[in-house]
Amino acid sequence: MEWKRLSVVQRHKSRGIKTWYLRENSGGVISYRSLGTTCKRVAEECLQRLLVLRFAMPGEVLEGVPMEGAMREFLERPGLKMGSVEQYRRILEHFSGWCKTQRVHDLLSVDERLARKYYASLRGKSARHKCRVCGCFLSWVYRENRVERAQPFKFVDFRRVAKVERDAWSVDEVERIVEAAPTAEMRMLWALMAYAGLRIHEAAGLRQADILGDRFQVVGKGDKFAVLPINGRLRRELERFGSLGDGLKIDKQKSIREIKKVCARLKIEGWASNHKFRHSFATNLAASGCPVAVAMRLLRHSSSAMTLDVYTHIVPADMREWAEKV
């Protein structure tokens, strides 16, 4: 059995990365394992657990990887987009909090049984996505700590979520909702989603510098760049509002609350959200006879199937109108 000298170090402190690593010197061959923490006390506790054993068997892994530190390092990896970082942070914080209720404090203790139990505790169509994020996180932890194990969410049997048919607002309903916005900033945000089909983060982040005469530029999902036309309704709203400056600083949840209040006041039934403006934009394009290829370009989809299957909703009044023509 070969003796290994163990210590803890901060490998990349000069670059501002404060993560602690376990340093192994085995016969002059030095290797490192991330401890997933920026706390010196936690790193030294991990080292003490190994020093009690005195010998480290080949292929041995740490008995515990601190959850909070590992999450922090995972989210600080280069290449992650800001939107993804915030989304992953919320998901992993929820997973971490749930694990604490199960008295699990280190990531190497998360097994298949716990993964299935966590999935069963989730509700809604985002449950599968949350588990995939957690699985991605655990795979990264295993790689960093040289653990030869499949991440436990790989064995979870995900239930099928029935596709829900959702309605869309008519052109008249969209105009009424936009006009009833509580503030000028909210009205401008809703107009960008309603009359250009922008997503909430795209509308909120649009700057005055992005307006190019009768067109505007936008960087959307997947960092896709596009230049889109400004129609008459949107032009009038932009002139009414004035300069967009550096963007509209409006919270997504606040916008949803206000949309629901306005819809209730106007007695417009059905689901209400920021994204319904985009749904309605696509539906009204289809109802006006817009070719699918043109709608696909305006919505910036990678395939026409996505445009048809996800965003084209038939307005009940149009169903009756077309049925009468048969």
PDB file of C-alpha atoms in Angstrom, residues 106-208:
ATOM      1  CA  ASP A 106     -23.139  15.958   1.335  1.00  0.00           C
ATOM      2  CA  LEU A 107     -23.605  15.150  -2.342  1.00  0.00           C
ATOM      3  CA  LEU A 108     -22.036  11.688  -2.320  1.00  0.00           C
ATOM      4  CA  SER A 109     -24.953  10.553  -0.138  1.00  0.00           C
ATOM      5  CA  VAL A 110     -27.514  11.316  -2.853  1.00  0.00           C
ATOM      6  CA  ASP A 111     -28.579   7.948  -4.287  1.00  0.00           C
ATOM      7  CA  GLU A 112     -31.280   6.630  -6.650  1.00  0.00           C
ATOM      8  CA  ARG A 113     -33.848   6.316  -3.861  1.00  0.00           C
ATOM      9  CA  LEU A 114     -33.357   9.947  -2.871  1.00  0.00           C
ATOM     10  CA  ALA A 115     -33.485  11.086  -6.517  1.00  0.00           C
ATOM     11  CA  ARG A 116     -36.828   9.316  -7.046  1.00  0.00           C
ATOM     12  CA  LYS A 117     -38.171  10.772  -3.810  1.00  0.00           C
ATOM     13  CA  TYR A 118     -37.166  14.291  -4.856  1.00  0.00           C
ATOM     14  CA  TYR A 119     -38.845  13.901  -8.250  1.00  0.00           C
ATOM     15  CA  ALA A 120     -42.019  12.657  -6.563  1.00  0.00           C
ATOM     16  CA  SER A 121     -42.052  15.799  -4.395  1.00  0.00           C
ATOM     17  CA  LEU A 122     -42.088  18.113  -7.421  1.00  0.00           C
ATOM     18  CA  ARG A 123     -45.188  19.377  -9.173  1.00  0.00           C
ATOM     19  CA  GLY A 124     -45.810  20.818 -12.626  1.00  0.00           C
ATOM     20  CA  LYS A 125     -44.269  20.324 -16.039  1.00  0.00           C
ATOM     21  CA  SER A 126     -40.910  21.776 -14.903  1.00  0.00           C
ATOM     22  CA  ALA A 127     -40.227  18.785 -12.598  1.00  0.00           C
ATOM     23  CA  ARG A 128     -38.340  16.872 -15.278  1.00  0.00           C
ATOM     24  CA  HIS A 129     -36.194  19.894 -16.159  1.00  0.00           C
ATOM     25  CA  LYS A 130     -35.322  20.479 -12.488  1.00  0.00           C
ATOM     26  CA  CYS A 131     -34.190  16.864 -12.138  1.00  0.00           C
ATOM     27  CA  ARG A 132     -32.062  17.158 -15.271  1.00  0.00           C
ATOM     28  CA  VAL A 133     -30.313  20.224 -13.851  1.00  0.00           C
ATOM     29  CA  CYS A 134     -29.670  18.363 -10.580  1.00  0.00           C
ATOM     30  CA  GLY A 135     -28.379  15.373 -12.552  1.00  0.00           C
ATOM     31  CA  CYS A 136     -26.031  17.598 -14.551  1.00  0.00           C
ATOM     32  CA  PHE A 137     -24.758  19.109 -11.296  1.00  0.00           C
ATOM     33  CA  LEU A 138     -24.130  15.689  -9.708  1.00  0.00           C
ATOM     34  CA  SER A 139     -22.327  14.442 -12.851  1.00  0.00           C
ATOM     35  CA  TRP A 140     -19.993  17.425 -12.589  1.00  0.00           C
ATOM     36  CA  VAL A 141     -19.382  16.714  -8.865  1.00  0.00           C
ATOM     37  CA  TYR A 142     -18.516  13.082  -9.641  1.00  0.00           C
ATOM     38  CA  ARG A 143     -16.077  14.088 -12.394  1.00  0.00           C
ATOM     39  CA  GLU A 144     -14.387  16.673 -10.173  1.00  0.00           C
ATOM     40  CA  ASN A 145     -13.945  14.160  -7.351  1.00  0.00           C
ATOM     41  CA  ARG A 146     -13.091  11.192  -9.594  1.00  0.00           C
ATOM     42  CA  VAL A 147     -16.112   9.203  -8.521  1.00  0.00           C
ATOM     43  CA  GLU A 148     -16.921   6.382 -10.935  1.00  0.00           C
ATOM     44  CA  ARG A 149     -20.671   6.412 -10.520  1.00  0.00           C
ATOM     45  CA  ALA A 150     -23.674   7.241 -12.710  1.00  0.00           C
ATOM     46  CA  GLN A 151     -25.637  10.233 -11.481  1.00  0.00           C
ATOM     47  CA  PRO A 152     -28.803   8.951  -9.692  1.00  0.00           C
ATOM     48  CA  PHE A 153     -31.365  10.988 -11.668  1.00  0.00           C
ATOM     49  CA  LYS A 154     -30.453   8.894 -14.695  1.00  0.00           C
ATOM     50  CA  PHE A 155     -32.541   6.061 -13.243  1.00  0.00           C
ATOM     51  CA  VAL A 156     -35.650   8.099 -12.438  1.00  0.00           C
ATOM     52  CA  ASP A 157     -38.721   7.068 -14.454  1.00  0.00           C
ATOM     53  CA  PHE A 158     -40.138  10.430 -15.531  1.00  0.00           C
ATOM     54  CA  ARG A 159     -43.885  10.533 -15.951  1.00  0.00           C
ATOM     55  CA  ARG A 160     -45.411  11.845 -19.148  1.00  0.00           C
ATOM     56  CA  VAL A 161     -47.057  15.226 -18.822  1.00  0.00           C
ATOM     57  CA  ALA A 162     -50.181  15.603 -20.924  1.00  0.00           C
ATOM     58  CA  LYS A 163     -49.989  18.473 -23.393  1.00  0.00           C
ATOM     59  CA  VAL A 164     -52.403  21.225 -22.397  1.00  0.00           C
ATOM     60  CA  GLU A 165     -54.155  23.136 -25.159  1.00  0.00           C
ATOM     61  CA  ARG A 166     -54.034  26.819 -24.299  1.00  0.00           C
ATOM     62  CA  ASP A 167     -56.015  29.639 -25.828  1.00  0.00           C
ATOM     63  CA  ALA A 168     -54.689  32.957 -27.088  1.00  0.00           C
ATOM     64  CA  TRP A 169     -55.857  36.556 -26.919  1.00  0.00           C
ATOM     65  CA  SER A 170     -57.459  38.071 -29.988  1.00  0.00           C
ATOM     66  CA  VAL A 171     -56.060  41.275 -31.543  1.00  0.00           C
ATOM     67  CA  ASP A 172     -58.779  43.297 -29.800  1.00  0.00           C
ATOM     68  CA  GLU A 173     -58.055  41.697 -26.403  1.00  0.00           C
ATOM     69  CA  VAL A 174     -54.320  42.328 -26.780  1.00  0.00           C
ATOM     70  CA  GLU A 175     -54.925  46.021 -27.495  1.00  0.00           C
ATOM     71  CA  ARG A 176     -57.261  46.367 -24.508  1.00  0.00           C
ATOM     72  CA  ILE A 177     -54.748  44.731 -22.179  1.00  0.00           C
ATOM     73  CA  VAL A 178     -51.852  46.909 -23.392  1.00  0.00           C
ATOM     74  CA  GLU A 179     -53.917  50.096 -23.079  1.00  0.00           C
ATOM     75  CA  ALA A 180     -54.916  49.162 -19.509  1.00  0.00           C
ATOM     76  CA  ALA A 181     -51.315  48.814 -18.302  1.00  0.00           C
ATOM     77  CA  PRO A 182     -50.816  50.539 -14.906  1.00  0.00           C
ATOM     78  CA  THR A 183     -47.632  52.439 -15.857  1.00  0.00           C
ATOM     79  CA  ALA A 184     -45.958  53.732 -19.020  1.00  0.00           C
ATOM     80  CA  GLU A 185     -43.006  51.347 -18.516  1.00  0.00           C
ATOM     81  CA  MET A 186     -45.338  48.363 -18.118  1.00  0.00           C
ATOM     82  CA  ARG A 187     -47.287  49.379 -21.221  1.00  0.00           C
ATOM     83  CA  MET A 188     -44.090  49.571 -23.266  1.00  0.00           C
ATOM     84  CA  LEU A 189     -42.947  46.165 -22.008  1.00  0.00           C
ATOM     85  CA  TRP A 190     -46.289  44.567 -22.888  1.00  0.00           C
ATOM     86  CA  ALA A 191     -46.323  46.263 -26.299  1.00  0.00           C
ATOM     87  CA  LEU A 192     -42.904  44.802 -27.167  1.00  0.00           C
ATOM     88  CA  MET A 193     -44.143  41.309 -26.314  1.00  0.00           C
ATOM     89  CA  ALA A 194     -47.549  41.798 -27.939  1.00  0.00           C
ATOM     90  CA  TYR A 195     -46.598  43.537 -31.202  1.00  0.00           C
ATOM     91  CA  ALA A 196     -43.130  42.045 -31.826  1.00  0.00           C
ATOM     92  CA  GLY A 197     -43.515  38.603 -30.221  1.00  0.00           C
ATOM     93  CA  LEU A 198     -40.547  39.134 -27.888  1.00  0.00           C
ATOM     94  CA  ARG A 199     -39.935  37.004 -24.819  1.00  0.00           C
ATOM     95  CA  ILE A 200     -40.065  38.780 -21.459  1.00  0.00           C
ATOM     96  CA  HIS A 201     -36.271  38.969 -21.005  1.00  0.00           C
ATOM     97  CA  GLU A 202     -35.814  40.162 -24.597  1.00  0.00           C
ATOM     98  CA  ALA A 203     -38.421  42.919 -24.167  1.00  0.00           C
ATOM     99  CA  ALA A 204     -37.050  44.043 -20.799  1.00  0.00           C
ATOM    100  CA  GLY A 205     -33.485  44.143 -22.146  1.00  0.00           C
ATOM    101  CA  LEU A 206     -34.194  46.058 -25.371  1.00  0.00           C
ATOM    102  CA  ARG A 207     -32.267  49.355 -25.423  1.00  0.00           C
ATOM    103  CA  GLN A 208     -32.739  52.536 -27.407  1.00  0.00           C
TER     104      GLN A 208
END
